[in-house]
């Protein structure tokens, strides 16, 4: 019965199995004997082969070679080539280069290659051949060759139908991405991870079709300047490793952006993100020892960026370094605005200091319809991030900093914590605090929340305290007045290994 099925239907059935299983169907009948040689879908996976290291590598190498050499390209073009393997499977990465040449000449539409494990020292670079980046029918390309093998893009690129591109550990000059976007007119999804730059790098991307953009910088030892302009962009992520002495900047214009993730950018010019719904922002406040005047200008620019996010419904903020959180309240007073749509607020890397509690209260105060607050407290304020102490600063700069840090008479914030939170939190329903240490500042903050949040239903407190300290904490918390009759408080004891 199966012998009467048309080739297209058999190909569709075999597209759901790996190549090894597809080849084994040749024993079913004479009709099926050579059908696998014209398969348009080839899926190779080292995990499906014998688990002994040498045999597994040998079998995968031989399997790919045999299938590609015996394939009949006369009737059916190759639509999909997926390969998951390890470097030890091949004598050289030149095997992969040879396979991809053959695949590219078969008018392939989808290429996915993932390698892992150790590799030959001569294979530190993989130069993508021109034939791959000139495939007229290619719609999807994904290359993941481990974090130690650079992917070198060709000089000439022309992919008129490419919609999805994902590269791990790419190496390119400042013109490469511009050239890539200009020569991929239908590109919708671009994901570049493992970017490394030892010299200043400018990334300029302008596209009318790009909907998803993700950039990951694994090791940056020089400034990174990013400029993005896209009318279609919906999802944008930038992940950069923290470095206290490097200035990474972003200029973004994406009026239809819905989701935004930014980490360790100390200058963000968000020109148009008016449609933004969800944002996760890592604010990198530079150490004040650089220069008091410079720090104030830099911090004001950072606040302007936060102000650009005022329409979001879901906001996560991570402040680095932790000790500079005290500036939030001061800057919010200088440049007032409201998160008029904000419903969910999450703050990370926050210390339980009085300055931090005032910073949190200042953000809550300008969020009139907030429903959920999540705090991730971090105790190690002074040593969590290493500062670069090679900067020269004089005594007058230090004096200026002291004047900025506190009230000249009391040394404390001028507005008390309860005063900041008065007549706020009218819609607050859920609070979750992780990393509690049982400090007076934490207790005061929780007490004010309970006293003012009239519709608060759930408060989750996570801690690694010893049981005796938890019991004492609970005793004090039980005596706090609660404005909500339906409040439920849950303690979670986390094991400290």
GROMACS .gro file of C-alpha atoms in nm:
model
  497
    1UNK     CA    1   0.000   0.000   0.000
    2UNK     CA    2   0.278   0.244   0.091
    3UNK     CA    3   0.450   0.172  -0.240
    4UNK     CA    4   0.171   0.356  -0.419
    5UNK     CA    5   0.221   0.679  -0.229
    6UNK     CA    6   0.357   0.972  -0.433
    7UNK     CA    7   0.711   1.092  -0.368
    8UNK     CA    8   0.597   1.422  -0.222
    9UNK     CA    9   0.386   1.249   0.043
   10UNK     CA   10   0.665   1.005   0.132
   11UNK     CA   11   0.908   1.295   0.162
   12UNK     CA   12   0.665   1.471   0.394
   13UNK     CA   13   0.636   1.161   0.615
   14UNK     CA   14   1.014   1.115   0.632
   15UNK     CA   15   1.067   1.483   0.716
   16UNK     CA   16   0.962   1.401   1.074
   17UNK     CA   17   1.247   1.152   1.132
   18UNK     CA   18   1.627   1.174   1.136
   19UNK     CA   19   1.827   1.077   0.828
   20UNK     CA   20   1.942   0.748   0.977
   21UNK     CA   21   1.583   0.628   1.020
   22UNK     CA   22   1.490   0.758   0.676
   23UNK     CA   23   1.770   0.557   0.513
   24UNK     CA   24   1.655   0.243   0.696
   25UNK     CA   25   1.318   0.261   0.516
   26UNK     CA   26   1.491   0.136   0.200
   27UNK     CA   27   1.417  -0.222   0.312
   28UNK     CA   28   1.039  -0.171   0.300
   29UNK     CA   29   1.006  -0.233  -0.074
   30UNK     CA   30   1.170  -0.174  -0.411
   31UNK     CA   31   0.969   0.146  -0.438
   32UNK     CA   32   1.131   0.274  -0.118
   33UNK     CA   33   1.482   0.152  -0.194
   34UNK     CA   34   1.616   0.481  -0.329
   35UNK     CA   35   1.350   0.724  -0.214
   36UNK     CA   36   1.579   0.852   0.064
   37UNK     CA   37   1.833   0.976  -0.193
   38UNK     CA   38   1.594   1.250  -0.301
   39UNK     CA   39   1.483   1.365   0.044
   40UNK     CA   40   1.449   1.744   0.061
   41UNK     CA   41   1.471   1.735   0.444
   42UNK     CA   42   1.800   1.613   0.600
   43UNK     CA   43   1.827   1.597   0.981
   44UNK     CA   44   2.158   1.471   1.125
   45UNK     CA   45   2.198   1.444   1.502
   46UNK     CA   46   2.498   1.291   1.679
   47UNK     CA   47   2.279   1.196   1.977
   48UNK     CA   48   2.097   0.938   1.762
   49UNK     CA   49   2.418   0.744   1.694
   50UNK     CA   50   2.610   0.494   1.914
   51UNK     CA   51   2.722   0.662   2.234
   52UNK     CA   52   3.086   0.545   2.234
   53UNK     CA   53   3.285   0.857   2.152
   54UNK     CA   54   3.500   0.723   1.868
   55UNK     CA   55   3.224   0.519   1.700
   56UNK     CA   56   2.973   0.801   1.735
   57UNK     CA   57   3.207   1.052   1.569
   58UNK     CA   58   3.305   0.809   1.297
   59UNK     CA   59   2.944   0.715   1.217
   60UNK     CA   60   2.826   1.075   1.194
   61UNK     CA   61   3.114   1.173   0.968
   62UNK     CA   62   3.054   0.879   0.737
   63UNK     CA   63   2.675   0.916   0.744
   64UNK     CA   64   2.680   1.281   0.634
   65UNK     CA   65   2.940   1.212   0.364
   66UNK     CA   66   2.749   0.915   0.221
   67UNK     CA   67   2.406   1.079   0.224
   68UNK     CA   68   2.526   1.396   0.054
   69UNK     CA   69   2.740   1.213  -0.203
   70UNK     CA   70   2.456   0.974  -0.297
   71UNK     CA   71   2.181   1.233  -0.300
   72UNK     CA   72   1.991   1.276  -0.627
   73UNK     CA   73   1.953   1.650  -0.691
   74UNK     CA   74   1.788   1.617  -1.031
   75UNK     CA   75   1.422   1.607  -0.922
   76UNK     CA   76   1.403   1.766  -0.577
   77UNK     CA   77   1.596   2.059  -0.433
   78UNK     CA   78   1.709   2.042  -0.071
   79UNK     CA   79   1.474   2.241   0.150
   80UNK     CA   80   1.626   2.178   0.493
   81UNK     CA   81   1.972   2.077   0.621
   82UNK     CA   82   2.003   2.037   0.999
   83UNK     CA   83   2.325   1.911   1.161
   84UNK     CA   84   2.398   1.872   1.533
   85UNK     CA   85   2.743   1.734   1.611
   86UNK     CA   86   3.073   1.776   1.792
   87UNK     CA   87   3.410   1.894   1.667
   88UNK     CA   88   3.564   1.559   1.754
   89UNK     CA   89   3.340   1.404   1.488
   90UNK     CA   90   3.553   1.551   1.209
   91UNK     CA   91   3.920   1.556   1.123
   92UNK     CA   92   3.883   1.920   1.039
   93UNK     CA   93   3.616   2.184   1.013
   94UNK     CA   94   3.686   2.166   0.640
   95UNK     CA   95   3.442   1.872   0.638
   96UNK     CA   96   3.166   2.109   0.741
   97UNK     CA   97   3.277   2.359   0.478
   98UNK     CA   98   3.259   2.090   0.209
   99UNK     CA   99   2.913   1.978   0.317
  100UNK     CA  100   2.775   2.330   0.321
  101UNK     CA  101   2.908   2.392  -0.030
  102UNK     CA  102   2.714   2.088  -0.153
  103UNK     CA  103   2.403   2.193   0.037
  104UNK     CA  104   2.417   2.551  -0.093
  105UNK     CA  105   2.433   2.427  -0.451
  106UNK     CA  106   2.110   2.231  -0.396
  107UNK     CA  107   1.903   2.550  -0.358
  108UNK     CA  108   1.860   2.491   0.015
  109UNK     CA  109   1.600   2.696   0.206
  110UNK     CA  110   1.691   2.620   0.570
  111UNK     CA  111   2.040   2.558   0.718
  112UNK     CA  112   2.094   2.484   1.087
  113UNK     CA  113   2.436   2.376   1.216
  114UNK     CA  114   2.529   2.332   1.582
  115UNK     CA  115   2.872   2.209   1.695
  116UNK     CA  116   2.995   2.163   2.050
  117UNK     CA  117   3.293   2.024   2.236
  118UNK     CA  118   3.665   2.055   2.162
  119UNK     CA  119   3.804   2.138   1.821
  120UNK     CA  120   4.129   2.136   1.628
  121UNK     CA  121   4.355   2.436   1.698
  122UNK     CA  122   4.360   2.503   1.325
  123UNK     CA  123   3.983   2.546   1.327
  124UNK     CA  124   3.953   2.867   1.526
  125UNK     CA  125   3.779   3.036   1.234
  126UNK     CA  126   3.497   2.934   1.005
  127UNK     CA  127   3.482   3.148   0.694
  128UNK     CA  128   3.132   3.131   0.554
  129UNK     CA  129   3.163   3.083   0.180
  130UNK     CA  130   3.013   3.323  -0.070
  131UNK     CA  131   2.792   3.045  -0.206
  132UNK     CA  132   2.603   3.035   0.127
  133UNK     CA  133   2.537   3.409   0.142
  134UNK     CA  134   2.427   3.417  -0.221
  135UNK     CA  135   2.162   3.141  -0.202
  136UNK     CA  136   1.861   3.286  -0.378
  137UNK     CA  137   1.614   3.054  -0.201
  138UNK     CA  138   1.765   3.054   0.150
  139UNK     CA  139   1.508   3.173   0.406
  140UNK     CA  140   1.667   3.058   0.735
  141UNK     CA  141   2.031   3.030   0.844
  142UNK     CA  142   2.156   2.938   1.191
  143UNK     CA  143   2.523   2.868   1.272
  144UNK     CA  144   2.634   2.783   1.627
  145UNK     CA  145   2.998   2.669   1.619
  146UNK     CA  146   3.076   2.706   1.994
  147UNK     CA  147   3.215   3.014   2.164
  148UNK     CA  148   3.574   2.949   2.050
  149UNK     CA  149   3.527   2.937   1.674
  150UNK     CA  150   3.478   3.270   1.501
  151UNK     CA  151   3.230   3.293   1.215
  152UNK     CA  152   3.376   3.515   0.943
  153UNK     CA  153   3.119   3.664   0.707
  154UNK     CA  154   3.200   3.690   0.334
  155UNK     CA  155   3.256   4.024   0.163
  156UNK     CA  156   2.968   3.977  -0.078
  157UNK     CA  157   2.617   3.912   0.055
  158UNK     CA  158   2.296   3.872  -0.141
  159UNK     CA  159   2.010   3.683   0.025
  160UNK     CA  160   1.689   3.812  -0.132
  161UNK     CA  161   1.461   3.568   0.058
  162UNK     CA  162   1.635   3.536   0.395
  163UNK     CA  163   1.398   3.598   0.687
  164UNK     CA  164   1.580   3.439   0.984
  165UNK     CA  165   1.952   3.468   1.068
  166UNK     CA  166   2.119   3.350   1.390
  167UNK     CA  167   2.496   3.345   1.438
  168UNK     CA  168   2.693   3.255   1.750
  169UNK     CA  169   3.036   3.419   1.787
  170UNK     CA  170   3.036   3.620   1.464
  171UNK     CA  171   3.329   3.840   1.366
  172UNK     CA  172   3.267   4.144   1.149
  173UNK     CA  173   3.380   4.500   1.085
  174UNK     CA  174   3.162   4.806   1.140
  175UNK     CA  175   3.020   4.789   0.785
  176UNK     CA  176   2.927   4.421   0.793
  177UNK     CA  177   2.588   4.452   0.963
  178UNK     CA  178   2.488   4.747   0.748
  179UNK     CA  179   2.581   4.548   0.440
  180UNK     CA  180   2.397   4.244   0.574
  181UNK     CA  181   2.071   4.429   0.634
  182UNK     CA  182   2.088   4.615   0.303
  183UNK     CA  183   2.131   4.290   0.111
  184UNK     CA  184   1.865   4.093   0.298
  185UNK     CA  185   1.552   4.292   0.208
  186UNK     CA  186   1.311   4.047   0.377
  187UNK     CA  187   1.506   3.986   0.699
  188UNK     CA  188   1.271   3.968   1.000
  189UNK     CA  189   1.472   3.791   1.272
  190UNK     CA  190   1.839   3.869   1.348
  191UNK     CA  191   2.016   3.709   1.645
  192UNK     CA  192   2.389   3.767   1.698
  193UNK     CA  193   2.545   3.628   2.017
  194UNK     CA  194   2.902   3.597   2.140
  195UNK     CA  195   3.015   3.925   1.982
  196UNK     CA  196   3.369   4.016   2.094
  197UNK     CA  197   3.532   4.352   2.039
  198UNK     CA  198   3.881   4.456   2.145
  199UNK     CA  199   3.847   4.786   1.957
  200UNK     CA  200   3.559   5.037   1.952
  201UNK     CA  201   3.272   4.891   1.753
  202UNK     CA  202   2.987   5.079   1.588
  203UNK     CA  203   2.677   4.876   1.505
  204UNK     CA  204   2.435   5.056   1.274
  205UNK     CA  205   2.118   4.876   1.169
  206UNK     CA  206   1.840   5.031   0.966
  207UNK     CA  207   1.562   4.809   0.836
  208UNK     CA  208   1.198   4.834   0.734
  209UNK     CA  209   1.134   4.460   0.776
  210UNK     CA  210   1.322   4.360   1.093
  211UNK     CA  211   1.084   4.244   1.368
  212UNK     CA  212   1.317   4.064   1.614
  213UNK     CA  213   1.671   4.177   1.695
  214UNK     CA  214   1.899   4.029   1.961
  215UNK     CA  215   2.263   4.128   2.023
  216UNK     CA  216   2.484   3.953   2.278
  217UNK     CA  217   2.834   4.080   2.360
  218UNK     CA  218   3.034   3.812   2.539
  219UNK     CA  219   3.357   3.998   2.602
  220UNK     CA  220   3.378   4.369   2.542
  221UNK     CA  221   3.706   4.543   2.618
  222UNK     CA  222   3.625   4.856   2.416
  223UNK     CA  223   3.325   5.088   2.377
  224UNK     CA  224   3.023   4.963   2.186
  225UNK     CA  225   2.800   5.214   2.006
  226UNK     CA  226   2.468   5.083   1.875
  227UNK     CA  227   2.227   5.270   1.648
  228UNK     CA  228   1.898   5.100   1.556
  229UNK     CA  229   1.620   5.235   1.337
  230UNK     CA  230   1.330   5.012   1.236
  231UNK     CA  231   0.961   5.077   1.184
  232UNK     CA  232   0.872   4.706   1.208
  233UNK     CA  233   1.081   4.611   1.513
  234UNK     CA  234   0.871   4.440   1.783
  235UNK     CA  235   1.133   4.264   1.998
  236UNK     CA  236   1.479   4.402   2.079
  237UNK     CA  237   1.744   4.266   2.318
  238UNK     CA  238   2.099   4.378   2.398
  239UNK     CA  239   2.310   4.181   2.647
  240UNK     CA  240   2.653   4.322   2.737
  241UNK     CA  241   2.894   4.213   3.010
  242UNK     CA  242   2.940   4.472   3.286
  243UNK     CA  243   3.260   4.678   3.281
  244UNK     CA  244   3.289   4.981   3.505
  245UNK     CA  245   3.524   5.180   3.280
  246UNK     CA  246   3.368   5.119   2.937
  247UNK     CA  247   3.089   5.336   2.801
  248UNK     CA  248   2.834   5.149   2.590
  249UNK     CA  249   2.571   5.359   2.415
  250UNK     CA  250   2.243   5.296   2.236
  251UNK     CA  251   2.035   5.512   2.006
  252UNK     CA  252   1.699   5.351   1.931
  253UNK     CA  253   1.407   5.454   1.712
  254UNK     CA  254   1.139   5.185   1.697
  255UNK     CA  255   0.785   5.326   1.719
  256UNK     CA  256   0.622   4.980   1.704
  257UNK     CA  257   0.849   4.812   1.961
  258UNK     CA  258   0.661   4.599   2.216
  259UNK     CA  259   0.936   4.418   2.413
  260UNK     CA  260   1.274   4.562   2.514
  261UNK     CA  261   1.568   4.409   2.707
  262UNK     CA  262   1.882   4.616   2.771
  263UNK     CA  263   2.176   4.533   2.997
  264UNK     CA  264   2.473   4.745   3.102
  265UNK     CA  265   2.415   5.041   2.874
  266UNK     CA  266   2.518   5.365   3.042
  267UNK     CA  267   2.377   5.593   2.772
  268UNK     CA  268   2.041   5.524   2.606
  269UNK     CA  269   1.870   5.761   2.368
  270UNK     CA  270   1.525   5.613   2.313
  271UNK     CA  271   1.386   5.843   2.048
  272UNK     CA  272   1.054   5.668   1.989
  273UNK     CA  273   0.936   5.361   2.181
  274UNK     CA  274   0.580   5.479   2.229
  275UNK     CA  275   0.424   5.133   2.173
  276UNK     CA  276   0.642   4.960   2.431
  277UNK     CA  277   0.457   4.726   2.668
  278UNK     CA  278   0.735   4.538   2.848
  279UNK     CA  279   1.089   4.653   2.929
  280UNK     CA  280   1.380   4.494   3.117
  281UNK     CA  281   1.652   4.755   3.161
  282UNK     CA  282   1.994   4.721   3.321
  283UNK     CA  283   2.101   5.073   3.415
  284UNK     CA  284   2.479   5.101   3.443
  285UNK     CA  285   2.548   5.402   3.664
  286UNK     CA  286   2.918   5.478   3.647
  287UNK     CA  287   3.122   5.504   3.971
  288UNK     CA  288   3.105   5.857   4.110
  289UNK     CA  289   3.481   5.864   4.154
  290UNK     CA  290   3.512   5.939   3.783
  291UNK     CA  291   3.397   6.298   3.825
  292UNK     CA  292   3.105   6.448   4.014
  293UNK     CA  293   2.999   6.677   3.731
  294UNK     CA  294   3.025   6.402   3.472
  295UNK     CA  295   2.829   6.164   3.693
  296UNK     CA  296   2.539   6.406   3.734
  297UNK     CA  297   2.513   6.461   3.357
  298UNK     CA  298   2.535   6.088   3.295
  299UNK     CA  299   2.272   6.008   3.559
  300UNK     CA  300   2.035   6.270   3.417
  301UNK     CA  301   2.068   6.111   3.073
  302UNK     CA  302   1.990   5.773   3.227
  303UNK     CA  303   1.676   5.911   3.388
  304UNK     CA  304   1.568   6.057   3.053
  305UNK     CA  305   1.590   5.706   2.913
  306UNK     CA  306   1.371   5.572   3.194
  307UNK     CA  307   1.130   5.854   3.124
  308UNK     CA  308   1.102   5.725   2.766
  309UNK     CA  309   0.965   5.401   2.913
  310UNK     CA  310   0.678   5.573   3.091
  311UNK     CA  311   0.408   5.396   2.883
  312UNK     CA  312   0.513   5.039   2.969
  313UNK     CA  313   0.290   4.802   3.166
  314UNK     CA  314   0.567   4.567   3.282
  315UNK     CA  315   0.905   4.709   3.391
  316UNK     CA  316   1.218   4.543   3.529
  317UNK     CA  317   1.509   4.763   3.640
  318UNK     CA  318   1.853   4.645   3.744
  319UNK     CA  319   2.085   4.911   3.887
  320UNK     CA  320   2.464   4.880   3.866
  321UNK     CA  321   2.667   4.959   4.065
  322UNK     CA  322   2.444   4.909   4.366
  323UNK     CA  323   2.579   5.197   4.572
  324UNK     CA  324   2.452   5.453   4.319
  325UNK     CA  325   2.086   5.369   4.377
  326UNK     CA  326   2.065   5.668   4.613
  327UNK     CA  327   2.055   5.897   4.309
  328UNK     CA  328   1.714   5.773   4.192
  329UNK     CA  329   1.505   5.974   4.437
  330UNK     CA  330   1.704   6.292   4.380
  331UNK     CA  331   1.680   6.269   4.002
  332UNK     CA  332   1.309   6.185   4.003
  333UNK     CA  333   1.247   6.504   4.198
  334UNK     CA  334   1.447   6.705   3.943
  335UNK     CA  335   1.274   6.553   3.639
  336UNK     CA  336   0.925   6.444   3.751
  337UNK     CA  337   0.713   6.213   3.537
  338UNK     CA  338   0.468   5.921   3.579
  339UNK     CA  339   0.458   5.558   3.478
  340UNK     CA  340   0.090   5.604   3.401
  341UNK     CA  341   0.033   5.250   3.264
  342UNK     CA  342   0.272   5.054   3.486
  343UNK     CA  343   0.112   4.749   3.650
  344UNK     CA  344   0.412   4.527   3.730
  345UNK     CA  345   0.745   4.654   3.866
  346UNK     CA  346   1.052   4.440   3.935
  347UNK     CA  347   1.374   4.579   4.084
  348UNK     CA  348   1.696   4.375   4.088
  349UNK     CA  349   2.033   4.425   4.260
  350UNK     CA  350   1.880   4.642   4.530
  351UNK     CA  351   2.040   4.665   4.874
  352UNK     CA  352   1.821   4.692   5.187
  353UNK     CA  353   1.971   5.030   5.273
  354UNK     CA  354   1.766   5.338   5.359
  355UNK     CA  355   1.869   5.495   5.028
  356UNK     CA  356   1.741   5.192   4.839
  357UNK     CA  357   1.409   5.189   5.023
  358UNK     CA  358   1.361   5.557   4.935
  359UNK     CA  359   1.450   5.484   4.572
  360UNK     CA  360   1.189   5.207   4.559
  361UNK     CA  361   0.930   5.429   4.723
  362UNK     CA  362   1.005   5.706   4.472
  363UNK     CA  363   0.937   5.471   4.181
  364UNK     CA  364   0.617   5.337   4.341
  365UNK     CA  365   0.498   5.691   4.405
  366UNK     CA  366   0.502   5.774   4.032
  367UNK     CA  367   0.320   5.450   3.939
  368UNK     CA  368  -0.045   5.524   4.024
  369UNK     CA  369  -0.199   5.195   3.902
  370UNK     CA  370   0.076   4.954   4.004
  371UNK     CA  371  -0.055   4.607   4.097
  372UNK     CA  372   0.259   4.399   4.154
  373UNK     CA  373   0.602   4.471   4.305
  374UNK     CA  374   0.896   4.228   4.304
  375UNK     CA  375   1.222   4.311   4.479
  376UNK     CA  376   1.545   4.111   4.456
  377UNK     CA  377   1.762   4.234   4.741
  378UNK     CA  378   2.138   4.197   4.729
  379UNK     CA  379   2.348   4.243   5.041
  380UNK     CA  380   2.702   4.282   4.909
  381UNK     CA  381   2.685   4.647   4.813
  382UNK     CA  382   3.052   4.732   4.820
  383UNK     CA  383   3.214   4.428   4.661
  384UNK     CA  384   2.965   4.291   4.411
  385UNK     CA  385   3.117   4.498   4.133
  386UNK     CA  386   3.480   4.588   4.093
  387UNK     CA  387   3.555   4.949   4.004
  388UNK     CA  388   3.842   5.074   3.800
  389UNK     CA  389   4.056   5.279   4.037
  390UNK     CA  390   4.300   5.406   3.774
  391UNK     CA  391   4.112   5.731   3.722
  392UNK     CA  392   4.266   6.050   3.856
  393UNK     CA  393   4.036   6.264   4.065
  394UNK     CA  394   4.124   6.545   4.302
  395UNK     CA  395   4.006   6.640   4.647
  396UNK     CA  396   3.760   6.901   4.519
  397UNK     CA  397   3.572   6.637   4.318
  398UNK     CA  398   3.535   6.427   4.630
  399UNK     CA  399   3.400   6.724   4.823
  400UNK     CA  400   3.147   6.787   4.548
  401UNK     CA  401   3.034   6.428   4.571
  402UNK     CA  402   2.978   6.461   4.942
  403UNK     CA  403   2.755   6.760   4.881
  404UNK     CA  404   2.553   6.560   4.625
  405UNK     CA  405   2.512   6.253   4.841
  406UNK     CA  406   2.322   6.392   5.138
  407UNK     CA  407   2.135   6.680   5.289
  408UNK     CA  408   2.395   6.937   5.410
  409UNK     CA  409   2.245   6.946   5.762
  410UNK     CA  410   2.114   6.598   5.843
  411UNK     CA  411   2.291   6.374   5.594
  412UNK     CA  412   1.958   6.191   5.542
  413UNK     CA  413   1.697   6.204   5.262
  414UNK     CA  414   1.475   6.507   5.310
  415UNK     CA  415   1.144   6.315   5.273
  416UNK     CA  416   1.064   6.027   5.510
  417UNK     CA  417   0.974   5.688   5.366
  418UNK     CA  418   0.613   5.684   5.478
  419UNK     CA  419   0.564   6.034   5.340
  420UNK     CA  420   0.676   5.916   4.998
  421UNK     CA  421   0.427   5.629   4.998
  422UNK     CA  422   0.131   5.819   5.139
  423UNK     CA  423  -0.180   5.801   4.920
  424UNK     CA  424  -0.015   5.553   4.683
  425UNK     CA  425  -0.051   5.178   4.613
  426UNK     CA  426  -0.428   5.203   4.578
  427UNK     CA  427  -0.431   4.908   4.337
  428UNK     CA  428  -0.136   4.711   4.474
  429UNK     CA  429  -0.234   4.342   4.505
  430UNK     CA  430   0.092   4.147   4.517
  431UNK     CA  431   0.437   4.197   4.673
  432UNK     CA  432   0.732   3.958   4.649
  433UNK     CA  433   1.066   4.025   4.821
  434UNK     CA  434   1.367   3.795   4.782
  435UNK     CA  435   1.690   3.806   4.983
  436UNK     CA  436   1.549   3.937   5.311
  437UNK     CA  437   1.800   3.977   5.596
  438UNK     CA  438   1.568   4.104   5.866
  439UNK     CA  439   1.712   4.456   5.879
  440UNK     CA  440   1.527   4.753   6.030
  441UNK     CA  441   1.500   4.913   5.685
  442UNK     CA  442   1.329   4.603   5.546
  443UNK     CA  443   1.088   4.585   5.838
  444UNK     CA  444   1.002   4.953   5.804
  445UNK     CA  445   0.934   4.915   5.433
  446UNK     CA  446   0.711   4.608   5.485
  447UNK     CA  447   0.525   4.785   5.765
  448UNK     CA  448   0.450   5.085   5.542
  449UNK     CA  449   0.334   4.858   5.260
  450UNK     CA  450   0.093   4.676   5.491
  451UNK     CA  451  -0.032   5.000   5.639
  452UNK     CA  452  -0.109   5.172   5.307
  453UNK     CA  453  -0.194   4.900   5.050
  454UNK     CA  454  -0.568   4.861   5.102
  455UNK     CA  455  -0.629   4.586   4.842
  456UNK     CA  456  -0.306   4.392   4.898
  457UNK     CA  457  -0.384   4.018   4.878
  458UNK     CA  458  -0.049   3.841   4.881
  459UNK     CA  459   0.298   3.911   5.018
  460UNK     CA  460   0.574   3.655   4.953
  461UNK     CA  461   0.895   3.688   5.154
  462UNK     CA  462   1.197   3.476   5.060
  463UNK     CA  463   1.499   3.452   5.288
  464UNK     CA  464   1.803   3.245   5.385
  465UNK     CA  465   1.791   3.348   5.750
  466UNK     CA  466   1.838   3.101   6.032
  467UNK     CA  467   1.512   2.979   6.183
  468UNK     CA  468   1.561   3.175   6.506
  469UNK     CA  469   1.598   3.501   6.314
  470UNK     CA  470   1.297   3.419   6.098
  471UNK     CA  471   1.083   3.361   6.407
  472UNK     CA  472   1.188   3.697   6.547
  473UNK     CA  473   1.118   3.862   6.211
  474UNK     CA  474   0.773   3.701   6.202
  475UNK     CA  475   0.692   3.816   6.555
  476UNK     CA  476   0.762   4.177   6.462
  477UNK     CA  477   0.575   4.147   6.132
  478UNK     CA  478   0.264   4.003   6.303
  479UNK     CA  479   0.230   4.321   6.509
  480UNK     CA  480   0.214   4.544   6.202
  481UNK     CA  481  -0.130   4.691   6.124
  482UNK     CA  482  -0.275   4.588   5.788
  483UNK     CA  483  -0.504   4.802   5.574
  484UNK     CA  484  -0.615   4.493   5.380
  485UNK     CA  485  -0.839   4.236   5.548
  486UNK     CA  486  -0.758   3.971   5.284
  487UNK     CA  487  -0.378   3.991   5.304
  488UNK     CA  488  -0.195   3.658   5.308
  489UNK     CA  489   0.177   3.652   5.398
  490UNK     CA  490   0.393   3.356   5.287
  491UNK     CA  491   0.748   3.291   5.409
  492UNK     CA  492   0.984   3.080   5.195
  493UNK     CA  493   1.303   2.957   5.360
  494UNK     CA  494   1.577   2.905   5.101
  495UNK     CA  495   1.863   2.671   5.180
  496UNK     CA  496   2.202   2.842   5.176
  497UNK     CA  497   2.455   2.601   5.030
   0.00000   0.00000   0.00000
